[in-house]
Amino acid sequence: MRTPIIAGNWKMNKTAAEAKEFLKELLPLLAGADCEAVVCPPAPLLSEVAKALQGSQVALGAQNVHWAENGAFTGEVSADMLLGLGVKYVIIGHSERRQYFGETDETVNKRALAAKGKGLTPIVCVGETLEEREAGKAVTLVQAQTAKALAGFTAQAAGEVIIAYEPIWAIGTGKTATAGDANEMCAAIRATVAEVFGTEAAAAVRIQYGGSMNAKNAQELMGMPDIDGGLIGGASLTLDFAKVVNYNK
Ligand code: PGA
């Protein structure tokens, strides 16, 4: 059985002081959750947030990682730096990085391979634009993104990653994919993992839905058979995140 996993992507929000205050209120509400909960603050807050998370069951995630060990890559962070701060998960290839920062399927793959190789668990993001959906290309495109992101992985490693299906038109817009549509795409992603890596990897891989997931729609989305979790943006910045994590209570 796949353990559900809900991750909060804070994006470029909160100062260290704000994060500390927020977590003081949030963490007690997450105690005893049935699923795995993760918070992904901006890189400069990781150290402060790691301290705050000590003694809780909430895991720490980062929002990006570079593929090189170290070197002249201004503005990037390495897997070892993240591991040194207690980071377990790392978001890779978020659509905002693809859209605004030149992230490609190839760099997503390099980051994911390096992260997994170092022992971080990648949360690899895939998803289509509204145009692509309306043109009927969404499934083919997302399946191709998935295969490219995981190129070079072993079946074992592929089964251990997390894939976040985030339709771009649903991110930060208040428009959520219907639970049926979201599940259909998550099933298509799982089918690609099965095709490339085999049925064992496909049964193990955890697939999240992301895009305006919130306290109101979490239960329905999480009830779908191929949706194993959520990647939460806006709703992860408030105490609503606790309601999403406790979707079944
Ligand atoms: P949203 O963001 O929940 O604000 O739509 C999700 C994401 O971008 O990961």
Coordinates of N, CA and C and ligand atoms in Angstrom, one line a residue:
M1 N 0.8 -1.2 0.0 CA 0.0 0.0 0.0 C 0.9 1.3 0.0
R2 N 0.4 2.2 -0.7 CA 1.2 3.5 -0.8 C 0.7 4.4 0.3
T3 N 1.7 5.0 1.1 CA 1.4 5.9 2.1 C 1.1 7.3 1.5
P4 N -0.1 7.9 1.7 CA -0.4 9.2 1.2 C 0.6 10.2 1.7
I5 N 0.9 11.2 0.8 CA 1.9 12.2 1.1 C 1.4 13.6 0.7
I6 N 1.3 14.5 1.6 CA 0.8 15.9 1.3 C 2.0 16.8 1.6
A7 N 2.4 17.5 0.5 CA 3.5 18.5 0.7 C 3.0 19.9 0.4
G8 N 3.6 20.8 1.2 CA 3.3 22.2 1.1 C 4.4 22.9 0.4
N9 N 4.1 23.5 -0.7 CA 5.1 24.3 -1.5 C 4.9 25.7 -1.2
W10 N 5.8 26.3 -0.3 CA 5.6 27.7 0.1 C 6.0 28.6 -1.0
K11 N 6.7 28.2 -2.1 CA 7.2 29.0 -3.1 C 8.0 30.2 -2.5
M12 N 8.0 31.4 -3.0 CA 8.8 32.5 -2.5 C 8.0 33.3 -1.5
N13 N 7.6 32.6 -0.4 CA 6.8 33.2 0.7 C 7.4 33.0 2.0
K14 N 7.2 33.9 2.9 CA 7.5 33.9 4.4 C 9.0 34.2 4.6
T15 N 9.2 35.0 5.7 CA 10.5 35.2 6.2 C 10.8 34.2 7.2
A16 N 12.0 34.1 7.7 CA 12.3 33.1 8.8 C 11.5 33.3 10.0
A17 N 11.3 34.6 10.4 CA 10.5 34.9 11.6 C 9.0 34.5 11.4
E18 N 8.5 34.8 10.2 CA 7.1 34.4 9.9 C 6.9 32.9 9.9
A19 N 7.9 32.2 9.3 CA 7.9 30.7 9.3 C 7.8 30.1 10.7
K20 N 8.7 30.7 11.6 CA 8.7 30.2 12.9 C 7.4 30.4 13.6
E21 N 6.8 31.5 13.5 CA 5.5 31.8 14.1 C 4.4 30.9 13.6
F22 N 4.5 30.7 12.2 CA 3.5 29.9 11.5 C 3.6 28.4 12.0
L23 N 4.8 27.9 12.1 CA 5.0 26.5 12.4 C 4.6 26.2 13.9
K24 N 4.7 27.2 14.7 CA 4.3 27.1 16.1 C 2.8 26.7 16.2
E25 N 2.1 27.4 15.3 CA 0.6 27.1 15.3 C 0.3 25.9 14.5
L26 N 1.0 25.7 13.4 CA 0.7 24.6 12.5 C 1.0 23.2 13.0
L27 N 2.2 23.0 13.6 CA 2.7 21.7 13.9 C 1.8 20.9 14.9
P28 N 1.2 21.6 15.9 CA 0.3 20.8 16.8 C -0.9 20.3 16.0
L29 N -1.3 21.0 15.0 CA -2.5 20.5 14.2 C -2.2 19.4 13.3
L30 N -0.9 19.1 13.1 CA -0.5 18.0 12.2 C -0.1 16.8 12.9
A31 N 0.0 16.9 14.3 CA 0.4 15.7 15.1 C -0.7 14.6 14.9
G32 N -0.2 13.4 14.7 CA -1.2 12.3 14.6 C -1.9 12.2 13.2
A33 N -1.4 12.9 12.2 CA -1.9 12.8 10.9 C -1.7 11.4 10.4
D34 N -2.6 10.9 9.5 CA -2.5 9.5 9.0 C -1.5 9.5 7.8
C35 N -1.3 10.6 7.2 CA -0.4 10.6 6.0 C 0.9 11.3 6.3
E36 N 1.8 11.2 5.4 CA 3.1 11.9 5.5 C 2.9 13.3 5.2
A37 N 3.4 14.2 6.0 CA 3.3 15.7 5.7 C 4.7 16.2 5.5
V38 N 4.8 17.1 4.5 CA 6.1 17.7 4.2 C 5.9 19.2 4.0
V39 N 6.8 20.0 4.5 CA 6.8 21.4 4.1 C 8.1 21.8 3.4
C40 N 7.9 22.6 2.3 CA 9.0 22.9 1.4 C 9.2 24.5 1.4
P41 N 9.9 25.0 2.3 CA 10.1 26.4 2.4 C 11.2 26.9 1.4
P42 N 11.4 28.2 1.1 CA 12.5 28.6 0.3 C 13.8 28.3 0.9
A43 N 14.8 28.1 0.1 CA 16.1 27.6 0.6 C 16.7 28.3 1.8
P44 N 16.6 29.7 1.9 CA 17.2 30.4 3.0 C 16.5 30.1 4.4
L45 N 15.4 29.5 4.3 CA 14.6 29.2 5.5 C 14.8 27.7 6.0
L46 N 15.5 26.9 5.2 CA 15.5 25.5 5.5 C 16.1 25.2 6.9
S47 N 17.1 25.9 7.2 CA 17.8 25.7 8.5 C 16.9 26.0 9.7
E48 N 16.2 27.1 9.6 CA 15.3 27.6 10.7 C 14.1 26.6 10.7
V49 N 13.6 26.2 9.6 CA 12.4 25.3 9.6 C 12.8 23.9 10.1
A50 N 14.0 23.5 9.7 CA 14.5 22.2 10.2 C 14.5 22.2 11.7
K51 N 14.9 23.2 12.3 CA 14.9 23.3 13.8 C 13.5 23.2 14.4
A52 N 12.6 24.0 13.7 CA 11.2 24.0 14.2 C 10.5 22.6 14.1
L53 N 11.0 21.8 13.0 CA 10.3 20.5 12.8 C 10.8 19.4 13.7
Q54 N 12.0 19.7 14.4 CA 12.5 18.7 15.3 C 11.5 18.1 16.3
G55 N 11.4 16.8 16.4 CA 10.4 16.3 17.3 C 9.0 16.1 16.7
S56 N 8.8 16.6 15.5 CA 7.5 16.4 14.8 C 7.6 15.3 13.8
Q57 N 6.5 14.9 13.2 CA 6.6 13.9 12.2 C 6.6 14.5 10.8
V58 N 6.7 15.8 10.8 CA 6.6 16.5 9.5 C 8.0 16.6 8.9
A59 N 8.1 16.2 7.6 CA 9.4 16.2 6.9 C 9.7 17.5 6.2
L60 N 11.0 17.7 5.9 CA 11.5 18.9 5.3 C 11.7 18.6 3.8
G61 N 11.3 19.6 3.0 CA 11.5 19.5 1.6 C 12.1 20.8 1.0
A62 N 12.8 20.7 -0.1 CA 13.4 21.9 -0.7 C 12.6 22.1 -2.0
Q63 N 12.9 23.3 -2.7 CA 12.1 23.6 -3.9 C 12.9 23.4 -5.2
N64 N 14.2 23.1 -5.0 CA 15.1 22.9 -6.2 C 16.4 22.3 -5.7
V65 N 17.1 21.7 -6.6 CA 18.5 21.2 -6.4 C 19.2 21.1 -7.7
H66 N 20.5 21.4 -7.6 CA 21.4 21.3 -8.8 C 21.9 19.9 -9.0
W67 N 22.4 19.5 -10.2 CA 22.9 18.2 -10.4 C 24.3 18.0 -10.1
A68 N 25.1 19.1 -10.1 CA 26.5 19.0 -9.8 C 26.8 18.9 -8.3
E69 N 27.9 18.3 -8.0 CA 28.4 18.2 -6.6 C 28.6 19.5 -6.0
N70 N 29.2 20.4 -6.7 CA 29.5 21.8 -6.2 C 30.1 22.5 -7.4
G71 N 30.4 23.8 -7.2 CA 31.1 24.5 -8.3 C 30.5 25.8 -8.6
A72 N 30.9 26.4 -9.8 CA 30.5 27.7 -10.2 C 29.1 27.8 -10.8
F73 N 28.1 27.7 -9.9 CA 26.7 27.7 -10.3 C 25.9 28.7 -9.4
T74 N 26.2 29.9 -9.6 CA 25.6 31.0 -8.8 C 24.1 30.8 -8.6
G75 N 23.7 30.9 -7.4 CA 22.2 30.8 -7.1 C 21.7 29.4 -7.0
E76 N 22.5 28.4 -7.2 CA 22.0 27.0 -7.1 C 22.4 26.4 -5.8
V77 N 21.7 25.3 -5.4 CA 22.0 24.6 -4.2 C 22.3 23.1 -4.5
S78 N 23.2 22.5 -3.8 CA 23.6 21.1 -4.1 C 22.8 20.1 -3.2
A79 N 22.8 18.9 -3.6 CA 22.1 17.8 -2.8 C 22.8 17.7 -1.4
D80 N 24.1 17.8 -1.4 CA 24.8 17.6 -0.1 C 24.4 18.8 0.9
M81 N 24.3 20.0 0.3 CA 23.9 21.1 1.2 C 22.5 20.8 1.8
L82 N 21.6 20.3 1.0 CA 20.2 20.0 1.5 C 20.3 18.9 2.5
L83 N 21.0 17.9 2.2 CA 21.1 16.7 3.1 C 21.6 17.2 4.4
G84 N 22.6 18.1 4.4 CA 23.2 18.6 5.6 C 22.3 19.3 6.5
L85 N 21.2 19.8 5.9 CA 20.2 20.5 6.7 C 19.0 19.6 7.1
G86 N 19.1 18.3 6.8 CA 18.0 17.4 7.1 C 16.9 17.4 6.1
V87 N 17.1 17.8 4.9 CA 16.1 17.8 3.9 C 15.9 16.4 3.3
K88 N 14.7 15.9 3.2 CA 14.4 14.6 2.7 C 13.8 14.6 1.2
Y89 N 13.0 15.6 0.9 CA 12.3 15.7 -0.3 C 12.8 16.9 -1.1
V90 N 12.7 16.9 -2.4 CA 13.0 18.1 -3.2 C 12.1 18.2 -4.4
I91 N 11.4 19.3 -4.5 CA 10.5 19.6 -5.7 C 11.4 19.8 -6.9
I92 N 11.1 19.2 -8.0 CA 12.0 19.4 -9.2 C 11.0 19.6 -10.4
G93 N 11.4 20.6 -11.2 CA 10.6 20.9 -12.4 C 9.3 21.4 -12.2
H94 N 9.1 22.2 -11.1 CA 7.8 22.9 -11.0 C 7.5 23.7 -12.2
S95 N 6.2 23.8 -12.6 CA 5.9 24.5 -13.8 C 6.4 26.0 -13.8
E96 N 6.4 26.6 -12.6 CA 7.0 27.9 -12.5 C 8.4 28.0 -12.9
R97 N 9.2 27.0 -12.5 CA 10.6 26.9 -12.9 C 10.7 26.6 -14.4
R98 N 9.8 25.8 -14.9 CA 9.9 25.5 -16.4 C 9.5 26.8 -17.2
Q99 N 8.5 27.5 -16.6 CA 8.0 28.7 -17.3 C 8.9 29.9 -17.2
Y100 N 9.4 30.2 -16.0 CA 10.1 31.5 -15.8 C 11.6 31.3 -15.7
F101 N 12.1 30.1 -15.5 CA 13.6 29.9 -15.3 C 14.2 28.9 -16.2
G102 N 13.6 28.7 -17.3 CA 14.3 27.9 -18.4 C 14.5 26.4 -18.1
E103 N 13.7 25.9 -17.1 CA 13.9 24.5 -16.8 C 13.3 23.7 -18.0
T104 N 14.0 22.7 -18.4 CA 13.6 21.8 -19.5 C 13.4 20.4 -19.0
D105 N 12.9 19.5 -19.9 CA 12.8 18.1 -19.5 C 14.2 17.5 -19.2
E106 N 15.1 18.1 -19.9 CA 16.5 17.6 -19.8 C 17.1 18.0 -18.4
T107 N 16.9 19.2 -18.0 CA 17.5 19.7 -16.7 C 16.7 19.1 -15.6
V108 N 15.4 18.9 -15.8 CA 14.6 18.2 -14.8 C 15.1 16.8 -14.5
N109 N 15.4 16.1 -15.6 CA 16.0 14.8 -15.5 C 17.3 14.7 -14.8
K110 N 18.2 15.7 -15.1 CA 19.5 15.8 -14.5 C 19.4 16.0 -13.0
R111 N 18.5 16.9 -12.6 CA 18.3 17.3 -11.2 C 17.7 16.1 -10.5
A112 N 16.7 15.4 -11.1 CA 16.1 14.3 -10.5 C 17.0 13.1 -10.2
L113 N 17.8 12.8 -11.3 CA 18.8 11.7 -11.2 C 19.8 12.0 -10.0
A114 N 20.3 13.2 -10.0 CA 21.3 13.6 -9.0 C 20.7 13.5 -7.6
A115 N 19.5 14.1 -7.5 CA 18.9 14.1 -6.2 C 18.7 12.7 -5.6
K116 N 18.1 11.8 -6.5 CA 17.8 10.4 -6.1 C 19.1 9.7 -5.8
G117 N 20.1 9.9 -6.6 CA 21.4 9.3 -6.4 C 22.0 9.7 -5.0
K118 N 21.7 10.8 -4.5 CA 22.3 11.3 -3.3 C 21.4 10.9 -2.1
G119 N 20.2 10.3 -2.4 CA 19.3 9.9 -1.3 C 18.2 10.8 -0.9
L120 N 18.0 11.9 -1.7 CA 16.8 12.7 -1.6 C 15.7 12.1 -2.4
T121 N 14.5 12.4 -2.0 CA 13.3 11.9 -2.8 C 12.8 13.0 -3.6
P122 N 13.0 12.9 -4.9 CA 12.4 13.9 -5.8 C 10.9 13.9 -5.9
I123 N 10.4 15.1 -5.9 CA 8.9 15.3 -6.2 C 8.9 16.0 -7.6
V124 N 8.8 15.1 -8.6 CA 8.9 15.6 -10.0 C 7.6 16.1 -10.5
C125 N 7.6 17.4 -10.9 CA 6.3 18.0 -11.4 C 6.1 17.8 -12.9
V126 N 4.9 17.5 -13.3 CA 4.6 17.4 -14.7 C 3.2 18.0 -14.8
G127 N 2.8 18.4 -16.0 CA 1.5 19.0 -16.2 C 1.4 19.8 -17.5
E128 N 0.1 19.9 -18.0 CA -0.1 20.5 -19.3 C -0.7 22.0 -19.1
T129 N -0.6 22.7 -20.2 CA -1.2 24.1 -20.2 C -2.7 23.9 -20.6
L130 N -3.4 25.0 -20.5 CA -4.9 24.9 -20.9 C -5.0 24.6 -22.4
E131 N -4.1 25.3 -23.2 CA -4.1 25.1 -24.6 C -3.9 23.6 -25.0
E132 N -2.9 23.1 -24.3 CA -2.6 21.7 -24.6 C -3.7 20.7 -24.3
R133 N -4.4 21.1 -23.1 CA -5.6 20.2 -22.8 C -6.7 20.4 -23.8
E134 N -6.9 21.7 -24.2 CA -8.0 21.9 -25.1 C -7.7 21.2 -26.5
A135 N -6.5 21.1 -26.8 CA -6.1 20.5 -28.1 C -6.1 19.0 -28.0
G136 N -6.4 18.5 -26.8 CA -6.5 17.0 -26.7 C -5.1 16.3 -26.5
K137 N -4.1 17.2 -26.2 CA -2.8 16.6 -26.2 C -2.3 16.3 -24.7
A138 N -3.1 16.6 -23.8 CA -2.6 16.6 -22.4 C -2.0 15.2 -22.0
V139 N -2.7 14.2 -22.2 CA -2.2 12.9 -21.7 C -0.9 12.5 -22.4
T140 N -0.8 12.6 -23.7 CA 0.5 12.3 -24.4 C 1.6 13.1 -23.9
L141 N 1.3 14.4 -23.7 CA 2.4 15.3 -23.2 C 2.9 15.0 -21.8
V142 N 1.9 14.8 -20.9 CA 2.3 14.5 -19.5 C 3.0 13.1 -19.4
Q143 N 2.6 12.2 -20.2 CA 3.2 10.9 -20.2 C 4.7 11.0 -20.7
A144 N 4.9 11.9 -21.8 CA 6.2 12.1 -22.3 C 7.1 12.8 -21.3
Q145 N 6.5 13.8 -20.6 CA 7.2 14.5 -19.5 C 7.7 13.6 -18.4
T146 N 6.8 12.6 -18.1 CA 7.1 11.7 -17.0 C 8.3 10.8 -17.5
A147 N 8.2 10.2 -18.7 CA 9.2 9.3 -19.2 C 10.6 10.1 -19.3
K148 N 10.6 11.3 -19.7 CA 11.8 12.1 -19.9 C 12.4 12.4 -18.5
A149 N 11.5 12.7 -17.5 CA 12.0 13.1 -16.2 C 12.7 11.9 -15.5
L150 N 12.3 10.7 -15.9 CA 12.8 9.5 -15.2 C 13.8 8.7 -16.0
A151 N 14.2 9.3 -17.2 CA 15.2 8.6 -18.0 C 16.4 8.3 -17.2
G152 N 16.9 7.0 -17.4 CA 18.1 6.6 -16.7 C 17.9 6.1 -15.3
F153 N 16.7 6.2 -14.8 CA 16.4 5.6 -13.4 C 16.4 4.1 -13.5
T154 N 16.7 3.4 -12.4 CA 16.4 2.0 -12.3 C 15.0 1.9 -11.9
A155 N 14.4 0.7 -12.1 CA 13.0 0.4 -11.8 C 12.8 0.7 -10.3
Q156 N 13.8 0.2 -9.5 CA 13.7 0.4 -8.0 C 13.6 1.9 -7.7
A157 N 14.5 2.7 -8.3 CA 14.5 4.1 -8.0 C 13.3 4.8 -8.5
A158 N 12.8 4.4 -9.7 CA 11.6 5.0 -10.2 C 10.4 4.8 -9.3
G159 N 10.3 3.6 -8.7 CA 9.2 3.3 -7.8 C 9.3 4.2 -6.5
E160 N 10.5 4.7 -6.2 CA 10.6 5.5 -4.9 C 10.4 7.0 -5.1
V161 N 10.3 7.5 -6.3 CA 10.1 8.9 -6.5 C 8.6 9.3 -6.3
I162 N 8.4 10.6 -6.2 CA 7.0 11.1 -6.2 C 6.8 11.9 -7.4
I163 N 5.7 11.7 -8.1 CA 5.4 12.5 -9.3 C 4.2 13.4 -8.9
A164 N 4.3 14.7 -9.2 CA 3.2 15.6 -8.9 C 2.6 16.0 -10.2
Y165 N 1.3 15.6 -10.4 CA 0.6 16.0 -11.6 C 0.0 17.4 -11.3
E166 N 0.4 18.4 -12.0 CA -0.1 19.8 -11.7 C -0.5 20.4 -13.1
P167 N -1.8 20.3 -13.4 CA -2.2 21.0 -14.6 C -1.9 22.5 -14.4
I168 N -1.2 23.2 -15.3 CA -0.7 24.5 -15.1 C -1.9 25.5 -15.0
W169 N -3.0 25.2 -15.7 CA -4.2 26.1 -15.6 C -4.9 26.0 -14.2
A170 N -4.5 25.1 -13.4 CA -5.1 24.9 -12.1 C -4.3 25.5 -11.0
I171 N -3.0 25.9 -11.3 CA -2.1 26.4 -10.3 C -2.4 27.8 -9.9
G172 N -2.8 28.1 -8.7 CA -3.0 29.4 -8.2 C -4.2 30.1 -8.8
T173 N -5.0 29.4 -9.4 CA -6.1 30.0 -10.2 C -7.5 29.8 -9.5
G174 N -7.5 28.9 -8.5 CA -8.7 28.5 -7.9 C -9.5 27.5 -8.7
K175 N -9.0 27.2 -9.9 CA -9.6 26.2 -10.7 C -9.0 24.8 -10.4
T176 N -9.8 23.9 -10.0 CA -9.2 22.6 -9.7 C -9.6 21.6 -10.8
A177 N -8.8 20.7 -11.2 CA -9.2 19.6 -12.1 C -10.3 18.9 -11.4
T178 N -11.3 18.3 -12.1 CA -12.3 17.5 -11.4 C -11.5 16.2 -10.9
A179 N -12.0 15.7 -9.9 CA -11.4 14.5 -9.3 C -11.2 13.4 -10.3
G180 N -12.2 13.3 -11.2 CA -12.2 12.3 -12.3 C -11.0 12.6 -13.3
D181 N -10.9 13.8 -13.7 CA -9.9 14.2 -14.7 C -8.5 14.0 -14.0
A182 N -8.4 14.5 -12.8 CA -7.1 14.4 -12.1 C -6.7 12.9 -12.0
N183 N -7.6 12.1 -11.6 CA -7.3 10.6 -11.4 C -7.0 10.0 -12.7
E184 N -7.7 10.4 -13.8 CA -7.4 9.8 -15.1 C -5.9 10.1 -15.5
M185 N -5.5 11.3 -15.2 CA -4.1 11.7 -15.6 C -3.1 10.9 -14.7
C186 N -3.4 10.8 -13.4 CA -2.5 10.1 -12.5 C -2.4 8.7 -12.9
A187 N -3.5 8.1 -13.4 CA -3.5 6.7 -13.9 C -2.7 6.6 -15.1
A188 N -2.7 7.6 -16.0 CA -2.0 7.6 -17.2 C -0.5 7.7 -16.9
I189 N -0.1 8.5 -15.9 CA 1.3 8.6 -15.5 C 1.7 7.2 -14.9
R190 N 0.9 6.6 -14.1 CA 1.2 5.3 -13.6 C 1.4 4.3 -14.7
A191 N 0.6 4.4 -15.8 CA 0.7 3.5 -16.9 C 2.1 3.7 -17.6
T192 N 2.5 4.9 -17.7 CA 3.9 5.2 -18.3 C 5.0 4.6 -17.4
V193 N 4.8 4.7 -16.1 CA 5.8 4.1 -15.2 C 5.8 2.6 -15.4
A194 N 4.7 2.0 -15.6 CA 4.6 0.6 -15.8 C 5.2 0.1 -17.1
E195 N 5.0 0.9 -18.1 CA 5.5 0.6 -19.4 C 7.0 0.7 -19.4
V196 N 7.6 1.7 -18.8 CA 9.0 1.9 -18.8 C 9.7 1.1 -17.8
F197 N 9.2 1.0 -16.6 CA 9.9 0.4 -15.5 C 9.3 -0.9 -14.9
G198 N 8.1 -1.3 -15.4 CA 7.4 -2.5 -14.9 C 6.4 -2.2 -13.9
T199 N 5.6 -3.3 -13.6 CA 4.4 -3.1 -12.8 C 4.7 -2.9 -11.3
E200 N 5.9 -3.4 -10.8 CA 6.2 -3.2 -9.4 C 6.5 -1.7 -9.2
A201 N 7.3 -1.1 -10.0 CA 7.6 0.3 -9.9 C 6.3 1.1 -10.0
A202 N 5.4 0.7 -10.9 CA 4.2 1.5 -11.1 C 3.3 1.4 -9.8
A203 N 3.3 0.2 -9.2 CA 2.5 0.0 -8.0 C 3.0 0.8 -6.8
A204 N 4.3 1.0 -6.8 CA 5.0 1.7 -5.7 C 5.0 3.2 -5.8
V205 N 5.1 3.7 -7.0 CA 5.3 5.2 -7.2 C 4.1 5.9 -6.7
R206 N 4.4 7.0 -5.9 CA 3.4 7.8 -5.4 C 3.1 9.0 -6.3
I207 N 1.9 9.3 -6.6 CA 1.5 10.3 -7.5 C 0.6 11.3 -6.8
Q208 N 1.1 12.6 -6.8 CA 0.3 13.6 -6.2 C -0.5 14.4 -7.2
Y209 N -1.6 15.0 -6.8 CA -2.3 16.0 -7.6 C -1.9 17.4 -7.0
G210 N -1.7 18.4 -7.8 CA -1.5 19.8 -7.4 C -2.2 20.7 -8.3
G211 N -2.7 21.8 -7.7 CA -3.4 22.8 -8.5 C -4.7 23.2 -7.7
S212 N -4.6 24.3 -6.9 CA -5.7 24.7 -6.2 C -6.4 23.6 -5.3
M213 N -5.5 22.8 -4.8 CA -6.1 21.8 -3.8 C -6.2 22.5 -2.5
N214 N -7.3 22.2 -1.8 CA -7.5 23.0 -0.5 C -8.3 22.1 0.4
A215 N -8.7 22.8 1.5 CA -9.4 22.1 2.6 C -10.7 21.5 2.1
K216 N -11.3 22.2 1.1 CA -12.7 21.8 0.6 C -12.6 20.6 -0.3
N217 N -11.6 20.6 -1.2 CA -11.6 19.5 -2.2 C -10.7 18.3 -2.0
A218 N -9.9 18.5 -0.9 CA -8.8 17.4 -0.6 C -9.4 16.0 -0.4
Q219 N -10.5 16.0 0.3 CA -11.0 14.6 0.6 C -11.5 13.9 -0.7
E220 N -12.1 14.6 -1.6 CA -12.6 14.0 -2.8 C -11.4 13.6 -3.7
L221 N -10.4 14.5 -3.8 CA -9.3 14.2 -4.6 C -8.5 13.0 -4.1
M222 N -8.3 13.0 -2.7 CA -7.5 11.9 -2.1 C -8.3 10.6 -2.1
G223 N -9.6 10.6 -2.3 CA -10.4 9.4 -2.4 C -10.2 8.7 -3.7
M224 N -9.5 9.3 -4.7 CA -9.4 8.6 -6.0 C -8.3 7.6 -5.9
P225 N -8.4 6.5 -6.6 CA -7.5 5.4 -6.5 C -6.1 5.7 -7.0
D226 N -5.9 6.5 -7.9 CA -4.5 6.7 -8.4 C -3.9 8.0 -7.9
I227 N -4.6 8.7 -7.0 CA -4.1 10.0 -6.4 C -3.6 9.6 -5.0
D228 N -2.3 9.7 -4.8 CA -1.7 9.3 -3.5 C -1.3 10.5 -2.7
G229 N -1.6 11.7 -3.1 CA -1.1 12.8 -2.3 C -1.4 14.1 -3.0
G230 N -1.0 15.2 -2.4 CA -1.2 16.5 -2.9 C 0.0 17.4 -2.8
L231 N 0.2 18.2 -3.8 CA 1.3 19.3 -3.7 C 0.5 20.6 -3.6
I232 N 0.6 21.2 -2.4 CA -0.3 22.3 -2.1 C 0.5 23.7 -2.1
G233 N 0.0 24.6 -2.9 CA 0.7 25.9 -2.9 C 0.0 26.9 -1.9
G234 N -0.9 27.7 -2.4 CA -1.6 28.7 -1.6 C -2.1 28.2 -0.3
A235 N -2.8 27.1 -0.3 CA -3.4 26.6 1.0 C -2.3 26.1 2.0
S236 N -1.0 26.0 1.5 CA 0.0 25.5 2.5 C 0.6 26.7 3.3
L237 N 0.1 27.9 2.9 CA 0.7 29.1 3.6 C -0.2 29.5 4.8
T238 N -1.3 28.8 5.0 CA -2.2 29.1 6.1 C -2.5 27.8 6.9
L239 N -3.2 28.0 8.0 CA -3.5 26.8 8.8 C -4.4 25.9 8.1
D240 N -5.0 26.3 7.0 CA -5.8 25.4 6.1 C -5.0 24.1 5.7
F241 N -3.6 24.3 5.7 CA -2.8 23.1 5.4 C -3.1 22.0 6.3
A242 N -3.4 22.2 7.5 CA -3.7 21.2 8.5 C -4.9 20.4 8.1
K243 N -5.9 21.2 7.6 CA -7.2 20.6 7.1 C -6.9 19.7 5.9
V244 N -6.0 20.1 5.0 CA -5.7 19.3 3.9 C -5.0 18.0 4.3
V245 N -4.1 18.1 5.2 CA -3.3 17.0 5.7 C -4.3 16.0 6.4
N246 N -5.2 16.6 7.1 CA -6.2 15.7 7.9 C -7.5 15.6 7.1
Y247 N -7.3 15.4 5.8 CA -8.5 15.3 4.8 C -9.5 14.2 5.2
N248 N -9.0 13.2 5.9 CA -10.0 12.1 6.2 C -10.5 12.2 7.6
K249 N -10.3 13.3 8.3 CA -10.8 13.4 9.7 C -12.1 14.3 9.8
Ligands
PGA1 P1 -1.7 26.1 -5.7 O1 -0.2 25.7 -6.2 O2 -2.1 25.1 -4.7 O3 -1.6 27.5 -5.2 O4 -2.5 26.0 -6.9 C1 0.2 24.4 -6.3 C2 1.6 24.3 -6.8 O5 2.0 25.2 -7.6 O6 2.4 23.4 -6.3

